[in-house]
Coordinates of C-alpha atoms in Angstrom, one line a residue:
X158 CA 147.9 1.6 -94.3
X159 CA 149.1 -1.7 -92.9
X160 CA 151.8 -3.4 -95.1
X161 CA 153.3 -6.8 -95.5
X162 CA 156.2 -7.9 -97.6
X163 CA 156.5 -11.5 -98.7
X164 CA 159.0 -13.3 -100.8
X165 CA 156.4 -15.1 -102.9
X166 CA 156.8 -14.3 -106.6
X167 CA 153.5 -15.6 -107.9
X168 CA 151.5 -12.5 -108.5
X169 CA 148.1 -12.1 -107.1
X170 CA 147.6 -15.0 -104.6
X171 CA 148.0 -15.6 -100.9
X172 CA 149.6 -18.7 -99.5
X173 CA 147.1 -21.5 -99.9
X174 CA 145.3 -23.0 -97.0
X175 CA 146.7 -26.3 -95.7
X176 CA 143.2 -27.8 -96.4
X177 CA 141.2 -27.8 -99.6
X178 CA 137.5 -27.3 -99.7
X179 CA 135.4 -30.5 -99.7
X180 CA 133.3 -30.8 -102.8
X181 CA 129.6 -30.6 -102.0
X182 CA 130.1 -28.5 -98.8
X183 CA 128.8 -25.0 -98.3
X184 CA 130.8 -21.8 -97.9
X185 CA 129.3 -18.8 -96.1
X186 CA 130.6 -15.2 -96.1
X187 CA 130.7 -14.0 -92.5
X188 CA 131.4 -10.3 -91.6
X189 CA 133.0 -9.4 -88.3
X190 CA 135.3 -11.2 -85.9
X191 CA 133.1 -10.9 -82.8
X192 CA 135.0 -8.0 -81.3
X193 CA 134.6 -5.4 -84.1
X194 CA 131.6 -3.1 -84.0
X195 CA 129.3 -4.0 -86.9
X196 CA 127.9 -1.0 -88.7
X197 CA 126.1 0.0 -92.0
X198 CA 128.7 2.7 -92.6
X199 CA 132.0 1.2 -91.6
X200 CA 133.9 -1.8 -92.8
X201 CA 134.4 -5.1 -91.1
X202 CA 136.8 -8.0 -91.6
X203 CA 135.5 -10.9 -93.8
X204 CA 135.8 -14.6 -93.3
X205 CA 134.8 -17.6 -95.5
X206 CA 133.4 -20.3 -93.3
X207 CA 133.0 -23.9 -94.6
X208 CA 130.1 -26.0 -93.4
X209 CA 129.1 -29.6 -94.2
X210 CA 125.5 -30.1 -95.3
X211 CA 124.5 -31.0 -91.7
X212 CA 125.6 -27.5 -90.5
X213 CA 128.8 -28.5 -88.8
X214 CA 131.6 -25.9 -89.3
X215 CA 134.7 -27.4 -91.0
X216 CA 137.0 -24.4 -91.0
X217 CA 137.4 -20.6 -91.6
X218 CA 139.5 -18.6 -94.1
X219 CA 140.2 -15.0 -93.2
X220 CA 140.4 -12.6 -96.1
X221 CA 143.4 -10.3 -96.0
X222 CA 143.3 -7.1 -93.8
X223 CA 146.9 -6.1 -94.7
X224 CA 148.4 -5.2 -98.1
X225 CA 150.8 -7.8 -99.5
X226 CA 153.6 -6.8 -101.9
X227 CA 155.8 -8.7 -104.3
X228 CA 159.0 -6.8 -103.7
X229 CA 160.8 -5.3 -100.7
X230 CA 160.5 -1.8 -102.2
X231 CA 156.7 -2.2 -101.7
X232 CA 155.8 -0.8 -105.2
X233 CA 154.0 -3.8 -106.7
X234 CA 150.8 -4.9 -104.9
X235 CA 150.3 -8.6 -104.8
X236 CA 147.1 -8.7 -102.7
X237 CA 145.0 -5.9 -101.4
X238 CA 143.1 -5.6 -98.1
X239 CA 139.6 -6.9 -98.3
X240 CA 136.8 -5.6 -96.0
X241 CA 133.0 -5.0 -96.4
X242 CA 130.4 -2.9 -94.7
X243 CA 129.2 -5.1 -91.8
X244 CA 125.5 -4.4 -91.6
X245 CA 124.9 -2.8 -95.0
X246 CA 122.4 -5.3 -96.6
X247 CA 123.5 -4.9 -100.2
X248 CA 127.1 -6.2 -99.8
X249 CA 128.8 -9.5 -99.0
X250 CA 127.1 -11.8 -101.5
X251 CA 129.2 -14.9 -102.4
X252 CA 129.1 -16.6 -105.8
X253 CA 130.4 -19.8 -107.3
X254 CA 132.1 -19.5 -110.8
X255 CA 130.3 -20.8 -113.9
X256 CA 132.8 -23.6 -114.1
X257 CA 132.5 -24.4 -110.4
X258 CA 136.2 -23.8 -109.6
X259 CA 136.2 -20.5 -107.8
X260 CA 134.4 -18.3 -105.2
X261 CA 134.0 -14.6 -105.8
X262 CA 133.0 -11.6 -103.7
X263 CA 133.3 -7.8 -103.8
X264 CA 134.8 -5.5 -101.1
X265 CA 137.1 -2.6 -100.2
X266 CA 140.8 -2.0 -100.0
X267 CA 140.4 -0.6 -96.5
X268 CA 141.2 -1.4 -92.9
X269 CA 138.4 -2.8 -90.7
X270 CA 136.6 0.2 -89.1
X271 CA 136.9 2.5 -92.1
X272 CA 133.9 4.7 -92.6
X273 CA 135.2 7.2 -95.3
X274 CA 135.3 5.1 -98.5
X275 CA 135.5 7.9 -101.1
X276 CA 138.3 7.1 -103.5
X277 CA 138.9 3.7 -101.9
X278 CA 139.5 0.9 -104.4
X279 CA 136.8 -1.7 -104.9
X280 CA 138.4 -5.2 -104.8
X281 CA 137.4 -8.5 -106.5
X282 CA 138.2 -11.5 -104.3
X283 CA 138.9 -14.9 -106.1
X284 CA 139.3 -18.1 -104.0
X285 CA 140.1 -21.5 -105.5
X286 CA 139.5 -25.0 -104.2
X287 CA 142.7 -25.0 -102.2
X288 CA 141.7 -21.9 -100.3
X289 CA 144.2 -19.7 -102.1
X290 CA 142.9 -16.1 -102.0
X291 CA 143.5 -13.6 -104.8
X292 CA 142.6 -9.9 -104.1
X293 CA 145.0 -8.4 -106.7
X294 CA 142.2 -7.1 -109.0
X295 CA 140.7 -3.7 -108.1
X296 CA 139.5 -0.4 -109.4
X297 CA 138.2 3.0 -108.4
X298 CA 134.8 4.0 -109.6
X299 CA 133.3 7.5 -109.9
X300 CA 130.6 8.1 -107.4
X301 CA 132.1 5.5 -105.0
X302 CA 129.2 2.9 -105.3
X303 CA 128.9 -0.2 -103.2
X304 CA 130.5 -3.4 -104.5
X305 CA 127.3 -5.5 -104.4
X306 CA 127.9 -8.7 -106.4
X307 CA 130.9 -10.2 -108.3
X308 CA 130.8 -13.2 -110.6
X309 CA 133.3 -15.0 -112.9
X310 CA 132.8 -17.7 -115.4
X311 CA 136.3 -19.3 -115.3
X312 CA 138.5 -17.1 -113.1
X313 CA 139.9 -15.0 -116.0
X314 CA 137.7 -12.0 -115.5
X315 CA 135.0 -10.4 -113.3
X316 CA 131.5 -9.0 -113.9
X317 CA 130.4 -6.9 -111.0
X318 CA 127.3 -5.0 -109.9
X319 CA 128.1 -1.7 -108.3
X320 CA 124.8 -0.2 -107.4
X321 CA 124.0 2.9 -109.3
X322 CA 127.2 2.6 -111.3
X323 CA 125.6 -0.3 -113.3
X324 CA 127.3 -3.5 -114.4
X325 CA 131.0 -3.6 -115.3
X326 CA 133.7 -6.1 -116.5
X327 CA 137.3 -6.3 -115.6
X328 CA 140.0 -8.9 -116.5
X329 CA 141.8 -10.7 -113.7
X330 CA 144.8 -8.5 -112.7
X331 CA 143.8 -5.9 -115.3
X332 CA 143.5 -2.2 -115.1
X333 CA 140.8 -1.4 -117.7
X334 CA 137.1 -1.4 -116.7
X335 CA 134.3 -1.8 -119.2
X336 CA 130.8 -0.6 -118.4
X337 CA 128.9 -3.5 -119.9
X338 CA 125.5 -1.9 -119.3
X339 CA 124.2 1.4 -118.0
X340 CA 120.6 0.2 -118.1
X341 CA 119.9 -0.9 -114.5
X342 CA 120.2 2.2 -112.4
X343 CA 120.3 0.1 -109.3
X344 CA 121.5 -3.5 -109.6
X345 CA 121.3 -5.8 -106.6
X346 CA 123.1 -8.9 -107.8
X347 CA 124.3 -10.8 -110.9
X348 CA 124.6 -14.5 -111.6
X349 CA 125.6 -16.9 -114.3
X350 CA 123.6 -19.9 -115.6
X351 CA 124.9 -22.1 -118.4
X352 CA 127.0 -19.3 -120.0
X353 CA 124.4 -16.5 -119.7
X354 CA 124.7 -13.5 -117.5
X355 CA 121.6 -12.5 -115.4
X356 CA 120.8 -9.6 -113.1
X357 CA 118.4 -8.8 -110.2
X358 CA 117.7 -5.0 -110.1
X359 CA 115.4 -2.5 -108.4
X360 CA 114.1 -1.2 -111.7
X361 CA 110.4 -1.9 -111.9
X362 CA 110.3 -3.5 -115.4
X363 CA 113.7 -5.2 -114.9
X364 CA 113.4 -7.0 -111.6
X365 CA 115.0 -10.1 -113.2
X366 CA 116.7 -9.8 -116.5
X367 CA 119.3 -11.2 -118.9
X368 CA 122.4 -9.0 -119.6
X369 CA 123.1 -9.1 -123.4
X370 CA 123.8 -12.5 -124.9
X371 CA 126.1 -15.0 -123.2
X372 CA 128.9 -13.4 -121.2
X373 CA 129.4 -10.0 -122.7
X374 CA 132.6 -8.0 -122.1
X375 CA 131.8 -5.0 -124.4
X376 CA 129.8 -1.8 -123.7
X377 CA 126.2 -1.1 -124.7
X378 CA 124.5 -4.3 -123.6
X379 CA 120.8 -4.2 -123.1
X380 CA 118.9 -5.9 -120.3
X381 CA 115.9 -8.0 -121.2
X382 CA 113.3 -8.7 -118.5
X383 CA 112.4 -12.3 -117.7
X384 CA 108.6 -12.2 -118.5
X385 CA 106.4 -12.9 -115.5
X386 CA 108.8 -12.0 -112.7
X387 CA 107.1 -9.9 -110.1
X388 CA 107.3 -6.1 -110.8
X389 CA 106.8 -5.5 -107.1
X390 CA 109.8 -7.6 -106.0
X391 CA 112.2 -4.8 -105.6
X392 CA 114.3 -6.4 -102.8
X393 CA 115.8 -9.5 -104.5
X394 CA 119.3 -10.0 -103.1
X395 CA 120.3 -13.2 -104.9
X396 CA 118.7 -15.9 -107.0
X397 CA 119.3 -19.5 -108.1
X398 CA 118.2 -21.2 -111.3
X399 CA 117.8 -24.8 -112.5
X400 CA 117.2 -26.6 -115.8
X401 CA 114.8 -29.4 -115.2
X402 CA 114.3 -30.6 -118.8
X403 CA 117.9 -30.7 -120.0
X404 CA 117.5 -28.2 -122.8
X405 CA 120.2 -25.9 -121.4
X406 CA 117.6 -23.1 -120.5
X407 CA 116.6 -22.3 -116.9
X408 CA 113.0 -23.2 -116.2
X409 CA 112.9 -23.1 -112.4
X410 CA 114.0 -20.2 -110.2
X411 CA 114.0 -19.1 -106.5
X412 CA 114.8 -15.6 -105.4
X413 CA 115.8 -14.4 -101.9
X414 CA 113.9 -11.2 -101.0
X415 CA 115.3 -9.5 -97.9
X416 CA 112.2 -7.4 -97.1
X417 CA 114.1 -4.1 -97.5
X418 CA 113.5 -1.8 -94.5
X419 CA 111.2 -4.5 -93.0
X420 CA 113.4 -7.7 -92.6
X421 CA 110.4 -9.5 -91.1
X422 CA 108.7 -9.5 -94.5
X423 CA 111.6 -11.3 -96.2
X424 CA 110.5 -14.1 -98.5
X425 CA 111.7 -16.8 -100.9
X426 CA 109.9 -16.5 -104.2
X427 CA 109.5 -19.5 -106.6
X428 CA 109.0 -19.3 -110.4
X429 CA 108.5 -22.0 -113.0
X430 CA 108.9 -21.3 -116.7
X431 CA 105.6 -22.1 -118.4
X432 CA 104.8 -21.3 -122.1
X433 CA 107.7 -18.8 -122.2
X434 CA 106.8 -16.9 -119.1
X435 CA 107.9 -17.2 -115.5
X436 CA 104.8 -18.2 -113.5
X437 CA 104.8 -17.4 -109.8
X438 CA 104.7 -20.5 -107.6
X439 CA 104.2 -18.9 -104.2
X440 CA 106.4 -17.5 -101.5
X441 CA 107.9 -18.9 -98.3
X442 CA 108.6 -17.1 -95.1
X443 CA 108.8 -18.0 -91.4
X444 CA 108.8 -15.5 -88.6
X445 CA 111.9 -15.8 -86.5
X446 CA 113.8 -17.8 -89.2
X447 CA 113.8 -16.2 -92.7
X448 CA 114.0 -12.6 -91.5
X449 CA 116.6 -10.6 -93.4
X450 CA 117.3 -13.1 -96.2
X451 CA 120.4 -12.5 -98.3
X452 CA 122.3 -15.2 -100.2
X453 CA 120.8 -18.4 -101.7
X454 CA 122.0 -21.4 -103.6
X455 CA 120.8 -25.0 -104.1
X456 CA 120.7 -28.2 -106.1
X457 CA 118.1 -30.5 -107.6
X458 CA 117.8 -34.3 -107.6
X459 CA 114.8 -35.6 -109.5
X460 CA 111.7 -33.8 -108.3
X461 CA 113.3 -32.5 -105.1
X462 CA 115.0 -29.1 -104.8
X463 CA 117.3 -28.4 -101.8
X464 CA 118.0 -24.8 -101.2
X465 CA 120.5 -23.2 -98.8
X466 CA 120.1 -19.6 -97.7
X467 CA 121.6 -17.2 -95.3
X468 CA 119.9 -14.4 -93.3
X469 CA 121.2 -11.3 -91.6
X470 CA 118.5 -11.8 -89.0
X471 CA 116.5 -9.0 -87.4
X472 CA 117.6 -7.2 -84.2
X473 CA 114.0 -6.0 -83.8
X474 CA 112.7 -9.5 -83.1
X475 CA 116.0 -10.9 -81.8
X476 CA 116.2 -13.2 -84.8
X477 CA 119.8 -14.4 -85.3
X478 CA 121.8 -14.4 -88.5
X479 CA 121.7 -18.0 -89.7
X480 CA 122.3 -20.6 -92.4
X481 CA 119.1 -22.3 -93.5
X482 CA 118.2 -25.4 -95.4
X483 CA 114.9 -25.5 -97.4
X484 CA 113.7 -28.7 -99.0
X485 CA 111.0 -28.3 -101.7
X486 CA 109.8 -31.8 -102.4
X487 CA 107.9 -30.9 -105.6
X488 CA 109.7 -28.7 -108.1
X489 CA 106.4 -27.9 -109.9
X490 CA 104.2 -27.1 -106.9
X491 CA 103.2 -23.8 -105.3
X492 CA 105.3 -23.4 -102.1
X493 CA 102.5 -21.4 -100.5
X494 CA 100.4 -24.5 -100.4
X495 CA 102.9 -27.4 -100.6
X496 CA 105.1 -25.9 -97.9
X497 CA 108.8 -26.9 -98.0
X498 CA 110.7 -28.2 -95.0
X499 CA 112.8 -25.4 -93.4
X500 CA 115.7 -26.1 -91.0
X501 CA 118.2 -23.7 -89.3
X502 CA 121.5 -25.4 -89.8
X503 CA 123.9 -22.9 -88.1
X504 CA 123.8 -19.5 -86.4
X505 CA 126.4 -16.8 -86.9
X506 CA 128.6 -16.3 -83.8
X507 CA 127.8 -13.3 -81.6
X508 CA 128.9 -10.0 -83.0
X509 CA 129.0 -11.3 -86.6
X510 CA 126.6 -11.7 -89.5
X511 CA 126.2 -14.1 -92.5
X512 CA 125.8 -12.4 -95.9
X513 CA 126.4 -14.9 -98.7
X514 CA 126.4 -18.7 -99.4
X515 CA 127.7 -20.9 -102.2
X516 CA 128.7 -24.4 -102.8
X517 CA 132.5 -25.0 -102.3
X518 CA 134.6 -24.9 -105.4
X519 CA 135.6 -28.2 -106.8
X520 CA 138.8 -29.9 -108.0
X521 CA 139.4 -29.8 -111.7
X522 CA 139.4 -33.6 -111.8
X523 CA 137.3 -34.8 -114.8
X524 CA 134.5 -36.9 -113.2
X525 CA 134.4 -39.2 -116.2
X526 CA 137.1 -40.1 -118.6
X527 CA 134.8 -40.6 -121.6
X528 CA 135.5 -43.1 -124.4
X529 CA 133.2 -43.4 -127.5
X530 CA 129.5 -42.8 -128.2
X531 CA 128.0 -44.6 -131.2
X532 CA 124.6 -45.6 -132.5
X533 CA 123.2 -47.9 -135.2
X534 CA 119.8 -48.8 -136.6
X535 CA 118.3 -52.1 -135.6
X536 CA 115.0 -52.8 -137.2
X537 CA 112.7 -49.8 -136.3
X538 CA 114.9 -48.9 -133.3
X539 CA 118.2 -47.2 -132.7
X540 CA 120.8 -49.0 -130.5
X541 CA 123.1 -46.6 -128.7
X542 CA 126.3 -47.5 -126.8
X543 CA 129.0 -45.6 -125.0
X544 CA 131.9 -46.4 -122.7
X545 CA 134.1 -44.8 -120.1
X546 CA 137.7 -45.4 -119.0
X547 CA 137.0 -44.3 -115.4
X548 CA 134.3 -42.6 -113.4
X549 CA 134.9 -40.4 -110.4
X550 CA 132.0 -38.8 -108.5
X551 CA 129.6 -39.9 -111.3
X552 CA 125.9 -40.2 -110.4
X553 CA 124.3 -41.0 -113.8
X554 CA 124.0 -40.4 -117.5
X555 CA 121.0 -38.9 -119.2
X556 CA 120.4 -39.7 -122.9
X557 CA 118.8 -36.8 -124.7
X558 CA 117.2 -36.7 -128.2
X559 CA 116.4 -33.9 -130.6
X560 CA 114.8 -33.7 -134.1
X561 CA 116.6 -30.4 -134.9
X562 CA 119.9 -30.6 -132.9
X563 CA 118.8 -27.6 -130.8
X564 CA 115.9 -28.6 -128.5
X565 CA 116.6 -31.8 -126.6
X566 CA 114.3 -34.0 -124.5
X567 CA 115.4 -36.6 -122.0
X568 CA 114.9 -40.2 -123.3
X569 CA 116.5 -42.3 -120.5
X570 CA 118.5 -42.2 -117.3
X571 CA 121.3 -44.8 -116.7
X572 CA 122.9 -44.9 -113.3
X573 CA 126.7 -44.9 -113.1
X574 CA 128.3 -48.3 -112.5
X575 CA 131.3 -47.4 -110.4
X576 CA 134.7 -45.8 -110.6
X577 CA 136.2 -48.2 -113.1
X578 CA 135.6 -48.1 -116.8
X579 CA 132.2 -49.3 -117.9
X580 CA 130.0 -50.0 -121.0
X581 CA 126.5 -48.7 -121.4
X582 CA 123.8 -49.7 -123.9
X583 CA 120.3 -48.2 -124.5
X584 CA 117.8 -49.0 -127.3
X585 CA 115.5 -46.2 -128.5
X586 CA 112.4 -47.9 -129.8
X587 CA 110.7 -44.7 -130.8
X588 CA 113.0 -42.5 -132.8
X589 CA 111.8 -39.5 -134.8
X590 CA 111.4 -39.8 -138.5
X591 CA 114.5 -38.7 -140.4
X592 CA 117.6 -37.5 -138.5
X593 CA 117.8 -38.1 -134.7
X594 CA 120.3 -36.2 -132.7
X595 CA 121.4 -38.0 -129.5
X596 CA 123.3 -36.2 -126.7
X597 CA 124.9 -37.6 -123.6
X598 CA 124.6 -35.7 -120.3
X599 CA 126.9 -36.8 -117.4
X600 CA 125.7 -35.7 -114.0
X601 CA 127.9 -35.6 -110.8
X602 CA 126.7 -36.6 -107.4
X603 CA 126.4 -33.0 -106.4
X604 CA 124.1 -32.3 -109.3
X605 CA 126.5 -30.5 -111.6
X606 CA 126.7 -31.8 -115.1
X607 CA 128.5 -31.8 -118.4
X608 CA 127.2 -32.4 -122.0
X609 CA 129.7 -34.9 -123.4
X610 CA 128.9 -35.6 -127.1
X611 CA 126.2 -35.4 -129.7
X612 CA 125.8 -37.8 -132.6
X613 CA 123.3 -37.9 -135.5
X614 CA 121.5 -41.1 -136.7
X615 CA 119.4 -40.9 -139.9
X616 CA 116.7 -43.5 -139.6
X617 CA 115.2 -42.4 -142.9
X618 CA 112.1 -44.2 -144.0
X619 CA 112.3 -46.8 -141.3
X620 CA 110.7 -44.5 -138.7
X621 CA 108.5 -42.9 -141.2
X622 CA 106.7 -46.2 -141.8
X623 CA 105.4 -46.0 -138.3
X624 CA 102.1 -44.0 -138.1
X625 CA 102.3 -43.7 -134.3
X626 CA 105.3 -43.8 -132.0
X627 CA 105.1 -43.2 -128.2
X628 CA 107.6 -43.0 -125.3
X629 CA 108.1 -41.7 -121.8
X630 CA 110.9 -39.2 -121.2
X631 CA 112.2 -38.3 -117.8
X632 CA 110.1 -36.8 -115.1
X633 CA 106.7 -38.0 -116.3
X634 CA 106.6 -36.6 -119.8
X635 CA 104.6 -38.7 -122.2
X636 CA 105.4 -38.1 -125.9
X637 CA 103.5 -39.2 -129.0
X638 CA 104.7 -38.7 -132.6
X639 CA 102.0 -39.1 -135.3
X640 CA 102.5 -39.2 -139.1
X641 CA 99.3 -38.7 -141.1
X642 CA 98.3 -37.7 -144.6
X643 CA 95.1 -36.1 -143.5
X644 CA 94.7 -33.0 -141.3
X645 CA 91.9 -32.8 -138.8
X646 CA 90.8 -33.7 -135.3
X647 CA 91.7 -36.8 -133.4
X648 CA 92.1 -38.3 -129.9
X649 CA 95.0 -39.9 -128.1
X650 CA 94.1 -42.6 -125.6
X651 CA 96.7 -44.2 -123.2
X652 CA 95.9 -47.4 -121.4
X653 CA 97.8 -50.0 -119.4
X654 CA 97.4 -53.7 -120.1
X655 CA 94.5 -54.1 -117.7
X656 CA 92.5 -51.6 -119.9
X657 CA 92.7 -48.8 -117.3
X658 CA 92.5 -45.5 -119.1
X659 CA 95.4 -43.1 -118.1
X660 CA 94.9 -40.4 -120.7
X661 CA 92.2 -39.4 -123.1
X662 CA 92.8 -36.0 -124.9
X663 CA 91.7 -34.4 -128.1
X664 CA 94.3 -33.3 -130.6
X665 CA 94.5 -31.3 -133.8
X666 CA 96.5 -33.0 -136.5
X667 CA 98.3 -31.3 -139.4
X668 CA 99.4 -33.2 -142.5
X669 CA 102.8 -34.8 -142.1
X670 CA 104.6 -35.2 -138.8
X671 CA 103.1 -34.2 -135.5
X672 CA 104.6 -34.3 -132.0
X673 CA 102.7 -34.1 -128.7
X674 CA 103.9 -34.0 -125.1
X675 CA 101.9 -34.5 -122.0
X676 CA 103.3 -33.6 -118.6
X677 CA 102.9 -35.2 -115.1
X678 CA 102.0 -38.7 -116.5
X679 CA 103.9 -40.6 -113.9
X680 CA 103.6 -44.3 -114.4
X681 CA 105.7 -47.4 -113.4
X682 CA 107.8 -49.4 -115.8
X683 CA 105.8 -51.8 -118.0
X684 CA 103.9 -52.3 -121.3
X685 CA 101.3 -49.7 -122.3
X686 CA 98.9 -49.2 -125.2
X687 CA 98.4 -46.0 -127.1
X688 CA 95.5 -45.5 -129.4
X689 CA 95.2 -42.8 -132.1
X690 CA 91.6 -42.1 -133.2
X691 CA 91.1 -40.1 -136.3
X692 CA 88.0 -39.4 -138.3
X693 CA 87.7 -42.7 -140.0
X694 CA 90.6 -44.8 -138.6
X695 CA 92.0 -46.0 -135.3
X696 CA 95.6 -47.1 -134.8
X697 CA 96.9 -48.9 -131.7
X698 CA 100.5 -49.7 -130.7
X699 CA 102.1 -51.3 -127.6
X700 CA 105.3 -49.8 -126.2
X701 CA 107.5 -50.3 -123.2
X702 CA 108.3 -47.8 -120.5
X703 CA 111.7 -48.7 -119.0

């Protein structure tokens, strides 16, 4: 064993890099230094390469290949060696923490070139925005499974998928290991979305699944399949999820399928959550480019999804290992027919392979120093105002509304006004009857967001006097609220001021309050007329789309 003694007393971290990661850049896990022999059965050195979004390499961080101790007696390990099997397809995935501050990866406490890994400690690597590497957390596992995927929510503990040894949890720097779930007999990767743990496995009825509720750290957790995900998709390496309607639940997902023993069949699969089930929205593959897909990440702006993926390539077709960019210009379309734009951004150096990709960790600077958020009733509307003391890296605010405080819809988007403090005002002309819950969502320029505050405004009988209320929420969703004393059939008709009919749909009304939403009604700002036709009555109102 190679050993290194240092005089640093801070347990569990290497000396930080002289350069911090740049927010919004990509980080790729690369195996091999160009001179080592890459193999499925022996370990290779590991590097984290930072790239800008154009594919230009910024720098490289080498993970440790020597053991570092905290004292000259070499009895207390500070950082362990970190290597990974070079050409073994199930290892080397890279993940960004739930709070966006750390990168994580799993490996071995072994020298490069080690082929006998029985009894060798499995190591969790944690890397912060400054490039400081922590490999002080490790464990041995019966059966010596492969360390396939490691995630953390905030840097205080790790969930890790270790093949046939299921899914486990270990605190940062801890010694105890909890088997969170024994259900997946062969997990491929795990991920976090909005405080929920997910897994991709090779189990036929659990290809994609939730793991317990939230971020479980106790044993006995069950996996629940995501309905609709392909039972035949046994080779998912990694996945990326998005929430497109701001209700804190993922409703858009892409998976990277490596093709198993046939890397030329590797595909990206797309799913959209529709009526509670994940509807397949096609696959994307390109001969000579997507072969041997491994890691995937991405962001979303409006209707456009930008994905970044890495491949191991395919020696059989001389396809190189590469970093790819995929632009899906319509989040709701089928990518088999509306084909995304695919670009190779970078190629792995000779004698090396890419395995994982994630966005660079970010500084803990609060993008927005938030002030107050208030609302008051003005006539039949609700006037909302908020202010900030400063705004750093702020893209925009979304104003969300809910009738029950649980399920929110987007009402308006207000662009950020600059880095100084600012005041914002929005008037909601179509509140729900009774209590309206308003929530502010602040969105960074890289697409990450924070839910700032929720307030409740009771409009009481003011809104109830309105028989029909209508408004457009974000992304082309047209909403109509109807109050009626008579149940039965009706029609909703939407026209512009020229009389052009935009929508004409039958509805079923129940006595009391009714809410209807119609998707993909994309109209410019202006004045519109909605007409409610019931059995013996017709009610029309004008409303403004901002």
